[in-house]
Amino acid sequence: MTTWEELERSCLSCTKCPISKDRTNVVIGDGNKNAKLMFIGEAPGEEEDKQGKPFVGRAGKLLDLALDALELSRENDFYICNILKCRPPNNRVPTEYEAQNCLPFLRAQVKLVQPRIIVCLGATAMKYILGRNLKITQDRGKWFQRGEFHIMATYHPAALLRDPSKREDFYRDLKSVKEKLKEMIQF
Ligand code: URA
């Protein structure tokens, strides 16, 4: 999968997991395919499955609002996708089997986009991108360098809908992302 066409063809024809049978759409990603910044969430929800785009439901709207306030747009500044490209039933957490089947698509996306900054939205993305020994409550907002990538995890925007007291930390993390992006663009 070294071109977008190849990646899209492989995603659209994938039937490795049983959840592929129930999908309306494969949700590959959205945004600027040449962005320096990439957001990675967990898996499509109901609205994402309907529309074929990531983060277009309630959680996505909240994320877009926060990013708009920082003048960061999908069109210009970032690419956004998920660990899973198909919706798990009732939005349950992806199984290990599903994640391992789907991760090659994400790796191909990272190679094609070539971001410098990766932001994990929530514990699932954090687990597969940064490792299993970290905790979102303890390690969110911290920068990790892995090879050429600067990586941070923050709350999943759906967590803010459940617990608004997390919003302040979330906005602080996103501000730090914007600062890092400014640094990266200068060099
Ligand atoms: N939650 C996610 O993790 N991803 C989406 O695309 C939507 C909701």
Short mmCIF file of C-alpha atoms and ligand atoms in Angstrom, two decimals:
data_model
loop_
_atom_site.label_atom_id
_atom_site.label_comp_id
_atom_site.label_asym_id
_atom_site.label_seq_id
_atom_site.Cartn_x
_atom_site.Cartn_y
_atom_site.Cartn_z
CA MET A 1 0.00 0.00 0.00
CA THR A 2 2.30 2.74 -1.18
CA THR A 3 -0.24 4.96 -2.92
CA TRP A 4 -3.57 6.41 -1.74
CA GLU A 5 -5.36 4.50 -4.50
CA GLU A 6 -3.88 1.22 -3.29
CA LEU A 7 -4.65 1.99 0.34
CA GLU A 8 -8.24 2.97 -0.46
CA ARG A 9 -8.77 -0.13 -2.60
CA SER A 10 -7.40 -2.38 0.17
CA CYS A 11 -9.53 -0.74 2.87
CA LEU A 12 -12.71 -0.84 0.82
CA SER A 13 -12.31 -4.52 -0.02
CA CYS A 14 -11.20 -5.64 3.46
CA THR A 15 -13.35 -8.36 5.07
CA LYS A 16 -10.84 -9.69 7.64
CA CYS A 17 -13.03 -8.92 10.67
CA PRO A 18 -16.65 -9.99 11.13
CA ILE A 19 -17.58 -6.32 11.83
CA SER A 20 -16.89 -5.58 8.15
CA LYS A 21 -20.21 -7.29 7.31
CA ASP A 22 -22.22 -4.66 9.19
CA ARG A 23 -20.53 -1.53 7.92
CA THR A 24 -22.26 1.07 5.77
CA ASN A 25 -18.93 2.69 4.93
CA VAL A 26 -15.26 2.11 5.51
CA VAL A 27 -14.04 5.27 7.27
CA ILE A 28 -10.52 5.81 6.02
CA GLY A 29 -9.65 9.39 6.96
CA ASP A 30 -10.26 13.05 6.24
CA GLY A 31 -8.32 16.29 5.97
CA ASN A 32 -5.11 17.49 4.41
CA LYS A 33 -3.14 14.48 3.16
CA ASN A 34 0.08 16.53 3.32
CA ALA A 35 -0.43 17.91 6.82
CA LYS A 36 2.33 17.95 9.42
CA LEU A 37 -0.27 17.08 12.06
CA MET A 38 -2.28 13.87 12.33
CA PHE A 39 -5.04 13.02 14.82
CA ILE A 40 -5.83 9.37 15.49
CA GLY A 41 -9.02 8.28 17.25
CA GLU A 42 -10.46 4.89 18.11
CA ALA A 43 -13.06 3.77 15.57
CA PRO A 44 -15.99 5.18 13.59
CA GLY A 45 -19.29 5.65 15.43
CA GLU A 46 -22.78 5.57 14.01
CA GLU A 47 -22.62 8.92 12.23
CA GLU A 48 -19.13 8.26 10.86
CA ASP A 49 -20.28 4.88 9.52
CA LYS A 50 -23.23 6.64 7.81
CA GLN A 51 -21.20 9.47 6.28
CA GLY A 52 -17.91 7.63 5.63
CA LYS A 53 -15.87 10.33 7.42
CA PRO A 54 -14.15 10.31 10.82
CA PHE A 55 -15.29 12.50 13.73
CA VAL A 56 -18.47 13.92 12.22
CA GLY A 57 -20.78 13.00 15.15
CA ARG A 58 -21.16 14.77 18.51
CA ALA A 59 -17.60 14.08 19.65
CA GLY A 60 -16.23 15.20 16.30
CA LYS A 61 -18.17 18.46 16.41
CA LEU A 62 -16.74 19.20 19.84
CA LEU A 63 -13.23 18.47 18.58
CA ASP A 64 -13.74 20.69 15.52
CA LEU A 65 -14.97 23.54 17.75
CA ALA A 66 -11.86 23.32 19.94
CA LEU A 67 -9.59 23.16 16.89
CA ASP A 68 -11.43 26.02 15.16
CA ALA A 69 -10.71 28.18 18.19
CA LEU A 70 -7.02 27.46 17.62
CA GLU A 71 -7.42 28.18 13.90
CA LEU A 72 -6.65 24.61 12.93
CA SER A 73 -8.78 23.16 10.13
CA ARG A 74 -9.10 19.77 8.48
CA GLU A 75 -8.82 21.41 5.13
CA ASN A 76 -5.46 23.05 5.78
CA ASP A 77 -3.79 21.90 8.94
CA PHE A 78 -4.40 18.28 9.84
CA TYR A 79 -5.35 14.81 8.74
CA ILE A 80 -7.65 12.72 10.96
CA CYS A 81 -8.32 9.00 11.06
CA ASN A 82 -8.84 6.10 13.46
CA ILE A 83 -7.23 2.87 14.63
CA LEU A 84 -10.19 0.96 13.12
CA LYS A 85 -11.74 1.78 9.78
CA CYS A 86 -15.00 -0.11 10.47
CA ARG A 87 -17.54 0.61 13.21
CA PRO A 88 -17.62 -1.88 16.08
CA PRO A 89 -21.16 -2.81 17.18
CA ASN A 90 -22.61 -0.36 19.73
CA ASN A 91 -19.30 1.53 19.60
CA ARG A 92 -17.58 -1.02 21.82
CA VAL A 93 -13.82 -0.82 22.23
CA PRO A 94 -11.96 -2.52 19.33
CA THR A 95 -10.74 -6.03 20.07
CA GLU A 96 -7.05 -6.84 19.82
CA TYR A 97 -7.81 -8.96 16.73
CA GLU A 98 -9.59 -6.06 15.00
CA ALA A 99 -6.86 -3.58 15.89
CA GLN A 100 -4.08 -5.86 14.63
CA ASN A 101 -5.96 -6.48 11.38
CA CYS A 102 -6.47 -2.77 10.82
CA LEU A 103 -3.11 -1.33 11.93
CA PRO A 104 -1.41 -1.98 8.56
CA PHE A 105 -3.81 0.57 7.03
CA LEU A 106 -2.86 3.16 9.63
CA ARG A 107 0.86 2.47 9.11
CA ALA A 108 0.35 3.01 5.37
CA GLN A 109 -1.52 6.26 6.06
CA VAL A 110 1.29 7.54 8.28
CA LYS A 111 3.83 6.74 5.53
CA LEU A 112 1.74 8.57 2.93
CA VAL A 113 0.90 11.65 5.01
CA GLN A 114 4.34 11.86 6.68
CA PRO A 115 3.20 13.92 9.67
CA ARG A 116 5.73 15.27 12.17
CA ILE A 117 3.17 15.42 14.99
CA ILE A 118 0.73 12.68 15.95
CA VAL A 119 -2.04 13.23 18.51
CA CYS A 120 -3.72 10.16 19.98
CA LEU A 121 -7.33 10.86 20.92
CA GLY A 122 -8.11 8.59 23.85
CA ALA A 123 -6.81 5.43 25.44
CA THR A 124 -7.20 3.09 22.46
CA ALA A 125 -5.11 5.22 20.12
CA MET A 126 -2.61 5.80 22.93
CA LYS A 127 -2.27 2.05 23.54
CA TYR A 128 -1.53 1.17 19.92
CA ILE A 129 0.62 4.20 19.09
CA LEU A 130 2.53 4.88 22.31
CA GLY A 131 2.33 1.56 24.15
CA ARG A 132 0.39 -0.34 26.74
CA ASN A 133 2.28 0.84 29.81
CA LEU A 134 0.89 4.39 29.66
CA LYS A 135 -2.31 5.77 31.15
CA ILE A 136 -4.36 8.58 29.69
CA THR A 137 -5.03 10.06 33.15
CA GLN A 138 -1.31 10.18 33.97
CA ASP A 139 0.38 10.61 30.63
CA ARG A 140 -1.92 12.82 28.57
CA GLY A 141 -0.42 16.13 27.51
CA LYS A 142 3.15 14.79 27.56
CA TRP A 143 5.32 14.82 24.45
CA PHE A 144 7.07 11.63 23.39
CA GLN A 145 9.58 11.47 20.57
CA ARG A 146 9.61 8.25 18.55
CA GLY A 147 11.92 8.43 15.55
CA GLU A 148 10.92 11.48 13.55
CA PHE A 149 7.51 11.75 15.23
CA HIS A 150 6.48 13.97 18.12
CA ILE A 151 3.55 12.20 19.75
CA MET A 152 1.06 13.27 22.40
CA ALA A 153 -2.09 11.65 23.75
CA THR A 154 -5.05 13.56 25.09
CA TYR A 155 -8.62 12.73 26.09
CA HIS A 156 -10.98 11.38 23.50
CA PRO A 157 -13.51 14.15 22.79
CA ALA A 158 -16.34 11.73 23.72
CA ALA A 159 -14.88 11.68 27.26
CA LEU A 160 -15.46 15.45 27.45
CA LEU A 161 -19.12 14.95 26.59
CA ARG A 162 -19.40 12.56 29.54
CA ASP A 163 -17.25 14.62 31.90
CA PRO A 164 -17.01 18.36 31.08
CA SER A 165 -14.43 18.87 33.86
CA LYS A 166 -11.88 17.34 31.48
CA ARG A 167 -12.33 20.15 28.96
CA GLU A 168 -9.77 22.49 30.45
CA ASP A 169 -6.97 19.91 30.27
CA PHE A 170 -8.05 18.95 26.77
CA TYR A 171 -7.85 22.57 25.53
CA ARG A 172 -4.48 22.98 27.22
CA ASP A 173 -3.20 19.89 25.39
CA LEU A 174 -4.47 21.17 22.06
CA LYS A 175 -2.78 24.53 22.66
CA SER A 176 0.48 22.67 23.20
CA VAL A 177 -0.13 20.85 19.89
CA LYS A 178 -0.55 24.18 18.12
CA GLU A 179 2.70 25.47 19.67
CA LYS A 180 4.55 22.32 18.56
CA LEU A 181 3.14 22.70 15.06
CA LYS A 182 4.37 26.30 14.90
CA GLU A 183 7.86 25.11 15.92
CA MET A 184 7.81 22.36 13.27
CA ILE A 185 6.71 24.70 10.50
CA GLN A 186 9.52 27.17 11.28
CA PHE A 187 12.14 24.50 10.59
N1 URA B 1 -14.84 8.34 17.86
C1 URA B 1 -13.68 7.98 17.27
O1 URA B 1 -12.76 7.51 17.93
N2 URA B 1 -13.57 8.16 15.97
C2 URA B 1 -14.51 8.69 15.21
O2 URA B 1 -14.30 8.83 14.01
C3 URA B 1 -15.70 9.07 15.84
C4 URA B 1 -15.86 8.89 17.17
#
